[in-house]
Amino acid sequence: MNSSVQLLGYGAALLTTCSFYPQAIKTLRTNETRGISLRMYLLFTLGITGWGVYGYLNRDWPVFAANLVTFPASAAILERKLQAQWALRRQRQQQGKQG
Amino acid sequence: MNSSVQLLGYGAALLTTCSFYPQAIKTLRTNETRGISLRMYLLFTLGITGWGVYGYLNRDWPVFAANLVTFPASAAILERKLQAQWALRRQRQQQGKQG
């Protein structure tokens, strides 16, 4: 493989792997999750868990490492979104009891 | 490679590739982009463009296809976030003129 093509691959991997960190930082700082899709983070977090296991079972360490790096960011966003959804549900149940 | 491990890989690929669609649908429907990180979608959209070019140059069609599928969803979210940021900037400039 051409070394500049290989460099492109590493650059792309770095970008997609790290891109979840600015989102995680923003979500943890602001707790603003209304625009965040719960389904996206359920599917994505499950998906990278699958990729991580796949990389581990194949002893494919770049695949394992890339998904290991992304996991905490994706899981943190999912956790905040779930917390917000649960809080909303409790609030609605409370309003139902009062109404 | 064990066929069940291969199946795990395909499942993981399907999950991570498709996960951006629920987010894109939500963002296009609600236009709620406050919780969305501009940096994430700049980095991610650039990253999958890089992956797509990498797949194309290597004639690696699974890599090319996976990133081609994710691109419209990621680009749509980025576009909405950029529009919202620009609208906010115009509004602030307007307020600056009035103040």
XYZ file of N, CA and C in Angstrom:
594
model
N 0.846 -1.205 0.000
C 0.000 0.000 0.000
C 0.877 1.248 0.000
N 0.502 2.206 -0.838
C 1.167 3.505 -0.895
C 1.193 4.149 0.505
N 2.370 4.690 0.870
C 2.474 5.201 2.252
C 1.622 6.438 2.498
N 1.351 7.224 1.422
C 0.498 8.399 1.630
C -0.962 7.964 1.807
N -1.344 6.850 1.165
C -2.693 6.305 1.349
C -2.831 5.773 2.777
N -1.766 5.122 3.253
C -1.757 4.603 4.618
C -1.888 5.747 5.634
N -1.188 6.838 5.355
C -1.253 8.020 6.211
C -2.683 8.576 6.233
N -3.321 8.573 5.068
C -4.719 9.017 4.968
C -5.606 8.154 5.866
N -5.369 6.855 5.853
C -6.131 5.936 6.696
C -5.940 6.234 8.176
N -4.691 6.463 8.577
C -4.424 6.779 9.988
C -5.071 8.112 10.380
N -5.001 9.090 9.473
C -5.617 10.391 9.739
C -7.129 10.254 9.913
N -7.753 9.487 9.006
C -9.200 9.274 9.061
C -9.580 8.557 10.360
N -8.784 7.556 10.736
C -9.039 6.800 11.966
C -8.968 7.716 13.187
N -7.951 8.587 13.184
C -7.778 9.521 14.293
C -8.991 10.457 14.402
N -9.450 10.964 13.256
C -10.583 11.898 13.250
C -11.866 11.234 13.744
N -12.208 10.074 13.182
C -13.486 9.448 13.567
C -13.417 8.924 15.009
N -12.239 8.450 15.426
C -12.105 7.909 16.784
C -12.227 9.008 17.831
N -11.592 10.156 17.557
C -11.558 11.229 18.555
C -12.777 12.137 18.504
N -13.539 12.076 17.410
C -14.627 13.043 17.214
C -15.687 12.986 18.310
N -15.831 11.844 18.999
C -16.859 11.737 20.036
C -16.469 12.476 21.313
N -15.191 12.835 21.442
C -14.770 13.528 22.666
C -15.316 14.949 22.794
N -15.274 15.767 21.717
C -15.886 17.100 21.884
C -17.372 17.010 22.240
N -18.060 16.009 21.669
C -19.487 15.844 22.000
C -19.657 15.423 23.459
N -18.826 14.484 23.919
C -18.928 14.022 25.304
C -18.640 15.169 26.275
N -17.606 15.958 25.987
C -17.243 17.083 26.849
C -18.396 18.086 26.907
N -18.951 18.406 25.726
C -20.076 19.349 25.658
C -21.277 18.821 26.463
N -21.597 17.540 26.276
C -22.765 16.956 26.940
C -22.562 16.899 28.450
N -21.357 16.526 28.901
C -21.091 16.452 30.330
C -21.106 17.844 30.963
N -20.605 18.839 30.216
C -20.554 20.205 30.749
C -21.928 20.851 30.811
N -22.706 20.712 29.744
C -23.955 21.476 29.641
C -25.176 20.676 30.075
N -25.069 19.331 30.063
C -26.213 18.470 30.348
C -27.365 18.716 29.371
N -27.058 19.286 28.223
C -28.064 19.604 27.199
C -28.200 18.386 26.274
N -29.230 17.559 26.525
C -29.343 16.309 25.757
C -30.613 16.245 24.913
N -31.377 17.368 24.865
C -32.636 17.306 24.130
C -32.430 16.977 22.649
N -31.362 17.542 22.067
C -31.113 17.315 20.643
C -30.380 16.010 20.352
N -29.980 15.301 21.412
C -29.206 14.062 21.266
C -30.173 12.886 21.065
N -29.884 12.046 20.095
C -30.739 10.892 19.817
C -30.345 9.701 20.698
N -31.292 9.263 21.540
C -31.043 8.087 22.387
C -30.738 6.861 21.528
N -31.523 6.686 20.462
C -31.313 5.530 19.578
C -29.917 5.502 18.977
N -29.426 6.683 18.558
C -28.073 6.727 17.995
C -27.055 6.188 18.990
N -27.127 6.673 20.247
C -26.097 6.280 21.207
C -26.277 4.862 21.732
N -27.527 4.350 21.703
C -27.724 2.928 22.010
C -27.075 2.074 20.925
N -27.403 2.370 19.658
C -26.864 1.596 18.534
C -25.349 1.729 18.453
N -24.858 2.971 18.590
C -23.429 3.208 18.408
C -22.597 2.568 19.519
N -23.059 2.715 20.768
C -22.302 2.157 21.897
C -22.292 0.628 21.820
N -23.446 0.044 21.458
C -23.514 -1.398 21.248
C -22.589 -1.807 20.087
N -22.608 -1.020 19.022
C -21.783 -1.299 17.834
C -20.294 -1.289 18.137
N -19.815 -0.264 18.859
C -18.371 -0.233 19.143
C -17.983 -1.292 20.172
N -18.927 -1.687 21.037
C -18.653 -2.807 21.938
C -18.429 -4.075 21.098
N -19.317 -4.267 20.112
C -19.175 -5.401 19.186
C -17.851 -5.361 18.443
N -17.484 -4.169 17.938
C -16.203 -3.999 17.243
C -15.012 -4.316 18.154
N -15.119 -3.872 19.403
C -14.044 -4.117 20.367
C -13.849 -5.610 20.597
N -14.966 -6.329 20.803
C -14.914 -7.779 21.019
C -14.363 -8.476 19.762
N -14.831 -8.016 18.600
C -14.364 -8.550 17.315
C -12.845 -8.375 17.180
N -12.367 -7.168 17.494
C -10.925 -6.892 17.426
C -10.151 -7.780 18.395
N -10.706 -7.939 19.595
C -10.050 -8.762 20.616
C -9.977 -10.223 20.171
N -11.101 -10.760 19.700
C -11.157 -12.175 19.297
C -10.246 -12.463 18.101
N -10.102 -11.485 17.220
C -9.217 -11.644 16.055
C -7.778 -11.229 16.338
N -7.515 -10.830 17.582
C -6.199 -10.266 17.918
C -5.834 -9.145 16.933
N -6.877 -8.365 16.543
C -6.682 -7.233 15.636
C -6.624 -5.988 16.527
N -5.407 -5.654 16.977
C -5.256 -4.620 18.005
C -5.598 -3.219 17.551
N -5.341 -2.831 16.272
C -5.802 -1.480 15.870
C -7.329 -1.350 15.975
N -8.071 -2.371 15.557
C -9.540 -2.343 15.660
C -9.956 -2.307 17.137
N -9.301 -3.157 17.940
C -9.600 -3.185 19.374
C -9.335 -1.821 20.013
N -8.155 -1.261 19.729
C -7.748 0.004 20.356
C -8.651 1.165 19.949
N -8.958 1.263 18.654
C -9.776 2.381 18.161
C -11.134 2.392 18.863
N -11.721 1.219 19.045
C -13.039 1.152 19.653
C -12.981 1.313 21.167
N -11.868 0.885 21.745
C -11.651 1.091 23.174
C -11.542 2.586 23.489
N -10.900 3.331 22.585
C -10.739 4.784 22.779
C -12.095 5.492 22.684
N -12.914 5.088 21.721
C -14.201 5.773 21.506
C -15.231 5.413 22.567
N -15.113 4.200 23.146
C -16.139 3.713 24.065
C -16.489 4.661 25.230
N -15.501 5.170 26.003
C -15.879 6.007 27.154
C -16.671 7.251 26.745
N -16.304 7.852 25.611
C -17.008 9.063 25.155
C -18.448 8.724 24.790
N -18.624 7.688 24.003
C -19.966 7.288 23.575
C -20.821 6.858 24.762
N -20.232 6.095 25.680
C -20.963 5.611 26.854
C -21.357 6.769 27.773
N -20.493 7.787 27.891
C -20.800 8.942 28.743
C -21.994 9.720 28.182
N -22.041 9.896 26.859
C -23.158 10.610 26.222
C -24.446 9.804 26.427
N -24.360 8.491 26.212
C -25.520 7.600 26.404
C -26.029 7.677 27.845
N -25.097 7.672 28.794
C -25.478 7.690 30.205
C -26.233 8.988 30.538
N -25.732 10.122 30.050
C -26.402 11.396 30.318
C -27.793 11.457 29.673
N -27.891 10.924 28.463
C -29.177 10.933 27.766
C -30.181 10.040 28.513
N -29.715 8.872 28.956
C -30.594 7.968 29.708
C -31.062 8.611 31.007
N -30.141 9.273 31.723
C -30.492 9.969 32.963
C -31.584 11.001 32.704
N -31.412 11.759 31.601
C -32.380 12.811 31.264
C -33.737 12.197 30.910
N -33.724 11.085 30.190
C -34.975 10.415 29.811
C -35.709 9.897 31.047
N -34.939 9.304 31.970
C -35.529 8.761 33.199
C -36.106 9.880 34.072
N -35.383 11.003 34.143
C -35.859 12.148 34.918
C -37.172 12.666 34.332
N -37.231 12.720 33.005
C -38.436 13.179 32.300
C -39.606 12.246 32.580
N -39.323 10.958 32.582
C -40.377 9.971 32.825
C -40.915 10.092 34.257
N -40.001 10.245 35.240
C -40.423 10.407 36.628
C -41.288 11.656 36.799
N -40.843 12.744 36.109
C -41.562 14.021 36.165
C -42.984 13.865 35.631
N -43.110 13.137 34.522
C -44.430 12.929 33.913
C -45.328 12.079 34.794
N -44.712 11.059 35.435
C -45.492 10.214 36.341
C -45.993 11.033 37.524
N -45.122 11.925 38.023
C -45.458 12.799 39.140
C -46.621 13.702 38.755
N -46.533 14.275 37.544
C -47.602 15.154 37.058
C -48.902 14.379 36.885
N -48.789 13.119 36.459
C -49.965 12.261 36.289
C -50.674 12.032 37.616
N -49.865 11.851 38.676
C -50.435 11.623 40.010
C -51.143 12.877 40.531
N -50.527 14.039 40.221
C -51.090 15.308 40.700
C -52.342 15.713 39.921
N -52.388 15.381 38.612
C -53.437 15.895 37.718
C -54.807 15.219 37.919
N -10.935 -17.147 9.621
C -11.675 -16.522 10.724
C -12.957 -17.316 11.011
N -13.222 -17.518 12.280
C -14.449 -18.174 12.734
C -15.679 -17.431 12.177
N -16.671 -18.197 11.674
C -17.790 -17.529 11.010
C -18.680 -16.748 11.989
N -18.716 -17.186 13.267
C -19.528 -16.423 14.222
C -18.834 -15.105 14.580
N -17.498 -15.114 14.550
C -16.746 -13.875 14.782
C -16.975 -12.915 13.603
N -16.987 -13.491 12.399
C -17.230 -12.681 11.203
C -18.631 -12.040 11.264
N -19.582 -12.829 11.727
C -20.955 -12.342 11.870
C -21.003 -11.185 12.877
N -20.240 -11.325 13.959
C -20.138 -10.262 14.965
C -19.608 -8.978 14.320
N -18.608 -9.122 13.462
C -18.043 -7.975 12.753
C -19.079 -7.294 11.864
N -19.839 -8.099 11.114
C -20.868 -7.521 10.246
C -21.957 -6.830 11.068
N -22.331 -7.466 12.192
C -23.347 -6.856 13.070
C -22.876 -5.526 13.623
N -21.629 -5.506 14.092
C -21.050 -4.274 14.642
C -20.983 -3.192 13.565
N -20.585 -3.570 12.351
C -20.495 -2.621 11.239
C -21.866 -2.032 10.927
N -22.877 -2.892 10.934
C -24.243 -2.446 10.650
C -24.700 -1.433 11.708
N -24.429 -1.741 12.976
C -24.846 -0.865 14.077
C -24.164 0.501 14.008
N -22.843 0.515 13.873
C -22.145 1.810 13.892
C -22.436 2.611 12.610
N -22.604 1.895 11.495
C -22.865 2.584 10.226
C -24.246 3.231 10.232
N -25.232 2.509 10.743
C -26.618 2.995 10.690
C -26.977 3.926 11.840
N -26.167 3.927 12.904
C -26.551 4.653 14.117
C -26.728 6.155 13.888
N -26.072 6.713 12.862
C -26.203 8.151 12.625
C -27.548 8.533 12.021
N -28.297 7.547 11.518
C -29.587 7.875 10.898
C -30.652 8.318 11.902
N -30.814 7.626 13.057
C -31.791 8.155 14.026
C -31.452 9.579 14.463
N -30.145 9.873 14.606
C -29.750 11.233 14.992
C -30.074 12.229 13.883
N -29.777 11.853 12.637
C -30.044 12.754 11.505
C -31.541 13.023 11.382
N -32.364 11.974 11.530
C -33.823 12.122 11.419
C -34.330 13.040 12.530
N -33.830 12.806 13.741
C -34.234 13.649 14.879
C -33.848 15.108 14.644
N -32.610 15.325 14.196
C -32.111 16.688 13.998
C -32.874 17.392 12.866
N -33.151 16.678 11.779
C -33.869 17.286 10.660
C -35.314 17.586 11.050
N -35.917 16.727 11.852
C -37.318 16.928 12.260
C -37.478 18.049 13.264
N -36.586 18.072 14.272
C -36.787 18.997 15.390
C -35.983 20.283 15.258
N -34.922 20.251 14.436
C -34.007 21.387 14.323
C -33.403 21.770 15.681
N -33.385 20.830 16.602
C -32.847 21.056 17.947
C -31.359 20.694 17.918
N -30.506 21.721 17.800
C -29.077 21.441 17.632
C -28.223 21.998 18.781
N -28.885 22.545 19.821
C -28.101 23.151 20.899
C -27.162 22.155 21.577
N -27.642 20.921 21.766
C -26.833 19.911 22.438
C -25.843 19.203 21.529
N -25.914 19.520 20.231
C -25.050 18.869 19.237
C -23.714 19.591 19.179
N -22.620 18.840 19.182
C -21.286 19.431 19.122
C -20.858 19.664 17.673
N -20.637 20.947 17.332
C -20.166 21.285 15.980
C -18.838 20.601 15.695
N -17.932 20.622 16.680
C -16.605 20.010 16.490
C -16.714 18.523 16.171
N -17.622 17.831 16.897
C -17.778 16.403 16.628
C -18.123 16.166 15.165
N -19.113 16.913 14.649
C -19.570 16.644 13.280
C -18.615 17.159 12.220
N -17.810 18.178 12.558
C -16.745 18.602 11.643
C -15.699 17.488 11.536
N -15.235 17.011 12.701
C -14.203 15.969 12.724
C -14.717 14.672 12.111
N -15.947 14.280 12.488
C -16.472 13.000 12.036
C -16.744 13.000 10.537
N -17.345 14.088 10.033
C -17.664 14.144 8.596
C -16.376 14.159 7.771
N -15.384 14.913 8.255
C -14.074 14.925 7.585
C -13.449 13.527 7.657
N -13.550 12.887 8.820
C -12.980 11.552 9.025
C -13.578 10.507 8.098
N -14.924 10.488 7.973
C -15.514 9.458 7.101
C -15.269 9.774 5.624
N -15.087 11.077 5.307
C -14.687 11.421 3.932
C -13.304 10.821 3.664
N -12.403 10.985 4.627
C -11.063 10.393 4.512
C -11.121 8.879 4.364
N -11.949 8.228 5.201
C -12.126 6.773 5.124
C -12.681 6.351 3.758
N -13.617 7.131 3.248
C -14.213 6.819 1.946
C -13.164 6.871 0.841
N -12.340 7.942 0.856
C -11.283 8.093 -0.151
C -10.257 6.962 0.000
N -9.933 6.642 1.257
C -9.003 5.552 1.566
C -9.525 4.217 1.011
N -10.796 3.944 1.246
C -11.403 2.722 0.734
C -11.389 2.681 -0.789
N -11.694 3.827 -1.392
C -11.718 3.912 -2.852
C -10.323 3.670 -3.441
N -9.316 4.351 -2.877
C -7.946 4.245 -3.394
C -7.393 2.829 -3.225
N -7.809 2.141 -2.156
C -7.361 0.761 -1.921
C -8.262 -0.271 -2.571
N -9.288 0.201 -3.284
C -10.299 -0.715 -3.843
C -10.833 -1.625 -2.730
N -10.992 -1.031 -1.534
C -11.531 -1.766 -0.381
C -13.004 -1.371 -0.264
N -13.851 -2.118 -0.974
C -15.250 -1.705 -1.136
C -16.071 -1.753 0.146
N -15.835 -2.712 1.072
C -16.589 -2.623 2.334
C -16.310 -1.325 3.089
N -15.037 -0.913 3.143
C -14.689 0.343 3.816
C -15.316 1.528 3.078
N -15.220 1.500 1.753
C -15.799 2.569 0.935
C -17.316 2.656 1.171
N -17.997 1.491 1.087
C -19.464 1.448 1.204
C -19.939 1.904 2.583
N -19.290 1.405 3.645
C -19.716 1.741 5.010
C -19.673 3.249 5.232
N -18.616 3.880 4.725
C -18.480 5.308 4.939
C -19.378 6.119 4.013
N -19.642 5.563 2.821
C -20.575 6.201 1.892
C -21.978 6.227 2.495
N -22.342 5.157 3.207
C -23.672 5.060 3.831
C -23.813 6.081 4.966
N -22.757 6.213 5.760
C -22.834 7.107 6.929
C -22.750 8.584 6.533
N -22.089 8.872 5.405
C -21.838 10.264 5.028
C -23.082 11.168 4.981
N -24.169 10.772 4.281
C -25.313 11.703 4.197
C -25.896 12.054 5.560
N -25.937 11.079 6.475
C -26.495 11.334 7.809
C -25.612 12.321 8.561
N -24.319 12.069 8.570
C -23.378 12.935 9.282
C -23.363 14.340 8.676
N -23.367 14.411 7.345
C -23.331 15.708 6.659
C -24.610 16.503 6.918
N -25.757 15.813 7.004
C -27.031 16.499 7.257
C -27.046 17.120 8.651
N -26.528 16.390 9.645
C -26.463 16.909 11.016
C -25.518 18.121 11.056
N -24.361 17.994 10.399
C -23.383 19.092 10.337
C -23.997 20.330 9.691
N -24.738 20.115 8.616
C -25.344 21.237 7.891
C -26.331 21.988 8.785
N -27.184 21.239 9.507
C -28.155 21.876 10.393
C -27.480 22.645 11.526
N -26.419 22.045 12.064
C -25.699 22.706 13.153
C -25.028 23.991 12.644
N -24.430 23.928 11.453
C -23.796 25.115 10.873
C -24.828 26.215 10.628
N -25.986 25.838 10.086
C -27.057 26.816 9.835
C -27.464 27.504 11.140
N -27.593 26.700 12.213
C -27.998 27.254 13.507
C -26.925 28.199 14.053
N -25.653 27.810 13.880
C -24.553 28.651 14.371
C -24.521 29.982 13.618
N -24.732 29.910 12.301
C -24.714 31.124 11.473
C -25.886 32.039 11.833
N -27.040 31.433 12.064
C -28.226 32.213 12.446
C -27.974 32.933 13.773
N -27.347 32.216 14.715
C -27.021 32.775 16.024
C -26.037 33.937 15.877
N -25.064 33.764 14.993
C -24.064 34.813 14.780
C -24.710 36.078 14.177
N -25.592 35.868 13.184
C -26.288 37.003 12.561
C -27.131 37.748 13.599
N -27.801 36.968 14.442
C -28.668 37.538 15.478
C -27.848 38.400 16.442
N -26.687 37.888 16.821
C -25.826 38.624 17.756
C -25.302 39.911 17.129
N -24.956 39.835 15.809
C -24.469 41.023 15.110
C -25.566 42.076 15.054
N -26.796 41.610 14.802
C -27.966 42.489 14.736
C -28.181 43.188 16.083
N -28.075 42.388 17.152
C -28.231 42.932 18.504
C -27.125 43.932 18.813
N -25.917 43.653 18.320
C -24.781 44.551 18.515
C -25.034 45.909 17.861
N -25.646 45.867 16.666
C -25.957 47.115 15.937
C -27.029 47.927 16.665
N -28.000 47.195 17.212
C -29.108 47.876 17.897
C -28.678 48.452 19.251
N -27.738 47.752 19.940
C -27.374 48.116 21.318
C -26.577 49.408 21.434
